[in-house]
Amino acid sequence: RVMLADAAIIVFTSGSTGRSKGVVLSHKAFARKLEAIDSKLGFSTETRALLVLQISFVFGIWVTLLSLLKGGRLLLQPRFDALPVLEMLAKQHITDAAFVPTMLRRFLSLDRAISEPLTACIKLDRILSGGEPLGPALSRQIRDFLPKTGLADIYGLTETCSSDFF
């Protein structure tokens, strides 16, 4: 119970053991982590973030909180389906979109005759990628797929509220 005295959030992770466990983050640690992430990414009132990640996933938690904390807008999609998400990116001005690399691979697997007209319309400022390694090959493919879009490759541990390396 002492561990919960200053608990801001408990995030569940399987980590490397495969056994689910709750990670307790204190108010101070969580607030400082959000400040550190924002110092790298600069969320603002102009932010229009698309979130298709689970909001119980630490990556989804901080994207949600920073978008709202900074007065931006958060657009939630209940599930990831590559074509409808690509259509949404083409039709709405989204500044930031959070994806795991598996989702990015799914975009690349779409028929080019369908995806190319959509990608030509996308004005996405940046993709936030995390949750698994992006790798240089996928990074290059995404940069070719959306050449005007920045790509933030983010690594971290759930135990530290993720986002330790950008």
PDB file of C-alpha atoms in Angstrom:
ATOM      1  CA  ARG A   1       0.000   0.000   0.000  1.00  0.00           C
ATOM      2  CA  VAL A   2       2.923   2.366   0.580  1.00  0.00           C
ATOM      3  CA  MET A   3       3.708   2.088  -3.135  1.00  0.00           C
ATOM      4  CA  LEU A   4       0.255   3.479  -3.962  1.00  0.00           C
ATOM      5  CA  ALA A   5       0.502   6.522  -1.672  1.00  0.00           C
ATOM      6  CA  ASP A   6       1.567   8.851  -4.506  1.00  0.00           C
ATOM      7  CA  ALA A   7       0.315   6.753  -7.428  1.00  0.00           C
ATOM      8  CA  ALA A   8      -0.836   8.729 -10.451  1.00  0.00           C
ATOM      9  CA  ILE A   9      -1.371   5.722 -12.673  1.00  0.00           C
ATOM     10  CA  ILE A  10      -0.876   1.984 -12.786  1.00  0.00           C
ATOM     11  CA  VAL A  11       0.063   0.698 -16.228  1.00  0.00           C
ATOM     12  CA  PHE A  12       0.070  -3.005 -16.959  1.00  0.00           C
ATOM     13  CA  THR A  13       2.871  -4.630 -18.903  1.00  0.00           C
ATOM     14  CA  SER A  14       4.106  -8.114 -19.617  1.00  0.00           C
ATOM     15  CA  GLY A  15       7.657  -6.840 -20.066  1.00  0.00           C
ATOM     16  CA  SER A  16      10.205  -9.459 -20.939  1.00  0.00           C
ATOM     17  CA  THR A  17       8.831 -12.072 -18.532  1.00  0.00           C
ATOM     18  CA  GLY A  18       5.476 -12.602 -20.198  1.00  0.00           C
ATOM     19  CA  ARG A  19       3.760 -12.277 -16.812  1.00  0.00           C
ATOM     20  CA  SER A  20       1.432  -9.308 -16.549  1.00  0.00           C
ATOM     21  CA  LYS A  21       2.301  -6.867 -13.796  1.00  0.00           C
ATOM     22  CA  GLY A  22       1.190  -3.433 -12.716  1.00  0.00           C
ATOM     23  CA  VAL A  23       3.747  -0.639 -12.894  1.00  0.00           C
ATOM     24  CA  VAL A  24       3.038   2.193 -10.466  1.00  0.00           C
ATOM     25  CA  LEU A  25       4.047   5.668 -11.617  1.00  0.00           C
ATOM     26  CA  SER A  26       4.039   8.473  -9.066  1.00  0.00           C
ATOM     27  CA  HIS A  27       2.477  11.858  -9.773  1.00  0.00           C
ATOM     28  CA  LYS A  28       5.890  13.520  -9.852  1.00  0.00           C
ATOM     29  CA  ALA A  29       7.464  10.920 -12.157  1.00  0.00           C
ATOM     30  CA  PHE A  30       4.466  10.857 -14.486  1.00  0.00           C
ATOM     31  CA  ALA A  31       4.226  14.657 -14.700  1.00  0.00           C
ATOM     32  CA  ARG A  32       7.960  14.961 -15.384  1.00  0.00           C
ATOM     33  CA  LYS A  33       7.803  12.263 -18.044  1.00  0.00           C
ATOM     34  CA  LEU A  34       4.948  14.079 -19.793  1.00  0.00           C
ATOM     35  CA  GLU A  35       6.984  17.313 -19.653  1.00  0.00           C
ATOM     36  CA  ALA A  36      10.042  15.528 -21.084  1.00  0.00           C
ATOM     37  CA  ILE A  37       8.046  13.986 -23.932  1.00  0.00           C
ATOM     38  CA  ASP A  38       6.435  17.330 -24.717  1.00  0.00           C
ATOM     39  CA  SER A  39       9.839  19.047 -24.736  1.00  0.00           C
ATOM     40  CA  LYS A  40      10.768  16.759 -27.649  1.00  0.00           C
ATOM     41  CA  LEU A  41       7.443  16.779 -29.519  1.00  0.00           C
ATOM     42  CA  GLY A  42       5.876  20.155 -28.713  1.00  0.00           C
ATOM     43  CA  PHE A  43       2.157  19.445 -28.558  1.00  0.00           C
ATOM     44  CA  SER A  44       0.058  22.647 -28.773  1.00  0.00           C
ATOM     45  CA  THR A  45      -3.406  24.079 -29.356  1.00  0.00           C
ATOM     46  CA  GLU A  46      -2.743  23.388 -33.063  1.00  0.00           C
ATOM     47  CA  THR A  47      -2.268  19.663 -32.430  1.00  0.00           C
ATOM     48  CA  ARG A  48      -4.845  17.408 -34.074  1.00  0.00           C
ATOM     49  CA  ALA A  49      -3.803  13.927 -33.043  1.00  0.00           C
ATOM     50  CA  LEU A  50      -5.225  10.706 -34.424  1.00  0.00           C
ATOM     51  CA  LEU A  51      -5.168   7.829 -31.973  1.00  0.00           C
ATOM     52  CA  VAL A  52      -5.944   4.274 -33.027  1.00  0.00           C
ATOM     53  CA  LEU A  53      -3.898   2.782 -30.187  1.00  0.00           C
ATOM     54  CA  GLN A  54      -5.553   1.447 -27.068  1.00  0.00           C
ATOM     55  CA  ILE A  55      -5.843   4.246 -24.519  1.00  0.00           C
ATOM     56  CA  SER A  56      -4.796   1.753 -21.849  1.00  0.00           C
ATOM     57  CA  PHE A  57      -1.446   1.295 -23.670  1.00  0.00           C
ATOM     58  CA  VAL A  58       1.160   3.682 -22.204  1.00  0.00           C
ATOM     59  CA  PHE A  59       1.882   5.105 -25.695  1.00  0.00           C
ATOM     60  CA  GLY A  60      -1.837   5.834 -26.144  1.00  0.00           C
ATOM     61  CA  ILE A  61      -2.061   7.311 -22.649  1.00  0.00           C
ATOM     62  CA  TRP A  62       0.606   9.964 -23.159  1.00  0.00           C
ATOM     63  CA  VAL A  63      -0.554  10.882 -26.676  1.00  0.00           C
ATOM     64  CA  THR A  64      -4.056  11.364 -25.282  1.00  0.00           C
ATOM     65  CA  LEU A  65      -2.987  13.355 -22.237  1.00  0.00           C
ATOM     66  CA  LEU A  66      -0.525  15.640 -24.034  1.00  0.00           C
ATOM     67  CA  SER A  67      -2.994  16.379 -26.846  1.00  0.00           C
ATOM     68  CA  LEU A  68      -5.661  17.398 -24.347  1.00  0.00           C
ATOM     69  CA  LEU A  69      -3.329  19.030 -21.799  1.00  0.00           C
ATOM     70  CA  LYS A  70      -1.945  21.360 -24.480  1.00  0.00           C
ATOM     71  CA  GLY A  71      -5.434  22.269 -25.734  1.00  0.00           C
ATOM     72  CA  GLY A  72      -5.215  20.257 -28.947  1.00  0.00           C
ATOM     73  CA  ARG A  73      -7.793  17.932 -30.431  1.00  0.00           C
ATOM     74  CA  LEU A  74      -7.810  14.174 -30.201  1.00  0.00           C
ATOM     75  CA  LEU A  75      -9.545  12.057 -32.823  1.00  0.00           C
ATOM     76  CA  LEU A  76     -10.157   8.505 -31.664  1.00  0.00           C
ATOM     77  CA  GLN A  77     -10.639   5.543 -33.956  1.00  0.00           C
ATOM     78  CA  PRO A  78     -12.123   2.460 -32.294  1.00  0.00           C
ATOM     79  CA  ARG A  79      -9.901   0.088 -34.266  1.00  0.00           C
ATOM     80  CA  PHE A  80      -7.170   0.126 -36.858  1.00  0.00           C
ATOM     81  CA  ASP A  81      -8.072  -0.668 -40.440  1.00  0.00           C
ATOM     82  CA  ALA A  82      -5.432   0.647 -42.855  1.00  0.00           C
ATOM     83  CA  LEU A  83      -7.621   1.931 -45.691  1.00  0.00           C
ATOM     84  CA  PRO A  84     -10.195   3.856 -43.593  1.00  0.00           C
ATOM     85  CA  VAL A  85      -7.388   5.367 -41.493  1.00  0.00           C
ATOM     86  CA  LEU A  86      -5.521   6.419 -44.640  1.00  0.00           C
ATOM     87  CA  GLU A  87      -8.761   7.947 -45.981  1.00  0.00           C
ATOM     88  CA  MET A  88      -9.204   9.837 -42.699  1.00  0.00           C
ATOM     89  CA  LEU A  89      -5.640  11.166 -42.917  1.00  0.00           C
ATOM     90  CA  ALA A  90      -6.332  12.345 -46.485  1.00  0.00           C
ATOM     91  CA  LYS A  91      -9.635  14.070 -45.631  1.00  0.00           C
ATOM     92  CA  GLN A  92      -8.891  15.682 -42.279  1.00  0.00           C
ATOM     93  CA  HIS A  93      -5.964  17.833 -41.269  1.00  0.00           C
ATOM     94  CA  ILE A  94      -4.273  15.603 -38.733  1.00  0.00           C
ATOM     95  CA  THR A  95      -0.954  16.895 -37.390  1.00  0.00           C
ATOM     96  CA  ASP A  96       0.152  13.813 -35.453  1.00  0.00           C
ATOM     97  CA  ALA A  97      -0.733  10.139 -35.748  1.00  0.00           C
ATOM     98  CA  ALA A  98       0.441   7.450 -33.330  1.00  0.00           C
ATOM     99  CA  PHE A  99       1.062   4.005 -34.797  1.00  0.00           C
ATOM    100  CA  VAL A 100       2.963   0.865 -33.919  1.00  0.00           C
ATOM    101  CA  PRO A 101       5.176  -0.431 -36.756  1.00  0.00           C
ATOM    102  CA  THR A 102       2.771  -3.288 -37.482  1.00  0.00           C
ATOM    103  CA  MET A 103       0.173  -0.675 -38.485  1.00  0.00           C
ATOM    104  CA  LEU A 104       2.719   1.096 -40.692  1.00  0.00           C
ATOM    105  CA  ARG A 105       3.485  -2.204 -42.452  1.00  0.00           C
ATOM    106  CA  ARG A 106      -0.227  -2.599 -43.119  1.00  0.00           C
ATOM    107  CA  PHE A 107      -0.324   0.775 -44.931  1.00  0.00           C
ATOM    108  CA  LEU A 108       2.515  -0.421 -47.152  1.00  0.00           C
ATOM    109  CA  SER A 109       0.616  -3.612 -48.026  1.00  0.00           C
ATOM    110  CA  LEU A 110      -2.311  -1.694 -49.555  1.00  0.00           C
ATOM    111  CA  ASP A 111      -2.774  -1.740 -53.310  1.00  0.00           C
ATOM    112  CA  ARG A 112      -0.764   1.220 -54.660  1.00  0.00           C
ATOM    113  CA  ALA A 113      -3.543   2.140 -57.093  1.00  0.00           C
ATOM    114  CA  ILE A 114      -5.731   2.806 -54.050  1.00  0.00           C
ATOM    115  CA  SER A 115      -3.149   4.244 -51.635  1.00  0.00           C
ATOM    116  CA  GLU A 116      -1.216   6.630 -53.923  1.00  0.00           C
ATOM    117  CA  PRO A 117      -4.119   9.029 -54.631  1.00  0.00           C
ATOM    118  CA  LEU A 118      -4.785   9.154 -50.878  1.00  0.00           C
ATOM    119  CA  THR A 119      -1.177   9.692 -49.825  1.00  0.00           C
ATOM    120  CA  ALA A 120      -0.940  12.589 -52.298  1.00  0.00           C
ATOM    121  CA  CYS A 121      -3.628  14.395 -50.245  1.00  0.00           C
ATOM    122  CA  ILE A 122      -2.179  13.727 -46.780  1.00  0.00           C
ATOM    123  CA  LYS A 123      -0.758  16.744 -44.935  1.00  0.00           C
ATOM    124  CA  LEU A 124       0.271  14.856 -41.800  1.00  0.00           C
ATOM    125  CA  ASP A 125       3.078  16.639 -39.921  1.00  0.00           C
ATOM    126  CA  ARG A 126       4.483  13.583 -38.195  1.00  0.00           C
ATOM    127  CA  ILE A 127       4.016   9.960 -37.358  1.00  0.00           C
ATOM    128  CA  LEU A 128       4.807   8.900 -33.811  1.00  0.00           C
ATOM    129  CA  SER A 129       6.013   5.305 -33.871  1.00  0.00           C
ATOM    130  CA  GLY A 130       6.636   3.101 -30.859  1.00  0.00           C
ATOM    131  CA  GLY A 131       5.667  -0.093 -29.104  1.00  0.00           C
ATOM    132  CA  GLU A 132       8.061  -2.240 -31.144  1.00  0.00           C
ATOM    133  CA  PRO A 133      11.250  -1.579 -33.145  1.00  0.00           C
ATOM    134  CA  LEU A 134      10.736   0.468 -36.310  1.00  0.00           C
ATOM    135  CA  GLY A 135      14.037  -0.446 -37.922  1.00  0.00           C
ATOM    136  CA  PRO A 136      15.853   1.290 -40.784  1.00  0.00           C
ATOM    137  CA  ALA A 137      14.143  -0.599 -43.635  1.00  0.00           C
ATOM    138  CA  LEU A 138      10.589   0.169 -42.492  1.00  0.00           C
ATOM    139  CA  SER A 139      11.624   3.730 -41.680  1.00  0.00           C
ATOM    140  CA  ARG A 140      12.837   4.245 -45.269  1.00  0.00           C
ATOM    141  CA  GLN A 141       9.677   2.653 -46.686  1.00  0.00           C
ATOM    142  CA  ILE A 142       7.433   4.948 -44.621  1.00  0.00           C
ATOM    143  CA  ARG A 143       9.472   7.995 -45.638  1.00  0.00           C
ATOM    144  CA  ASP A 144       8.996   6.973 -49.288  1.00  0.00           C
ATOM    145  CA  PHE A 145       5.278   6.317 -48.704  1.00  0.00           C
ATOM    146  CA  LEU A 146       4.707   9.715 -47.009  1.00  0.00           C
ATOM    147  CA  PRO A 147       7.707  11.855 -48.022  1.00  0.00           C
ATOM    148  CA  LYS A 148       6.359  15.117 -46.553  1.00  0.00           C
ATOM    149  CA  THR A 149       5.660  13.567 -43.149  1.00  0.00           C
ATOM    150  CA  GLY A 150       8.130  13.554 -40.264  1.00  0.00           C
ATOM    151  CA  LEU A 151       8.755  10.310 -38.420  1.00  0.00           C
ATOM    152  CA  ALA A 152       9.523  10.074 -34.700  1.00  0.00           C
ATOM    153  CA  ASP A 153      10.898   6.673 -33.697  1.00  0.00           C
ATOM    154  CA  ILE A 154      10.305   6.376 -29.955  1.00  0.00           C
ATOM    155  CA  TYR A 155      11.728   3.752 -27.594  1.00  0.00           C
ATOM    156  CA  GLY A 156      11.083   3.263 -23.922  1.00  0.00           C
ATOM    157  CA  LEU A 157       9.996   1.059 -21.071  1.00  0.00           C
ATOM    158  CA  THR A 158       6.484   0.920 -19.679  1.00  0.00           C
ATOM    159  CA  GLU A 159       8.129   1.143 -16.251  1.00  0.00           C
ATOM    160  CA  THR A 160       9.372   4.622 -17.134  1.00  0.00           C
ATOM    161  CA  CYS A 161       6.145   5.670 -18.935  1.00  0.00           C
ATOM    162  CA  SER A 162       7.856   4.847 -22.241  1.00  0.00           C
ATOM    163  CA  SER A 163       9.504   7.437 -24.488  1.00  0.00           C
ATOM    164  CA  ASP A 164      13.029   7.293 -23.159  1.00  0.00           C
ATOM    165  CA  PHE A 165      14.742   7.681 -26.545  1.00  0.00           C
ATOM    166  CA  PHE A 166      13.632   9.645 -29.625  1.00  0.00           C
TER     167      PHE A 166
END
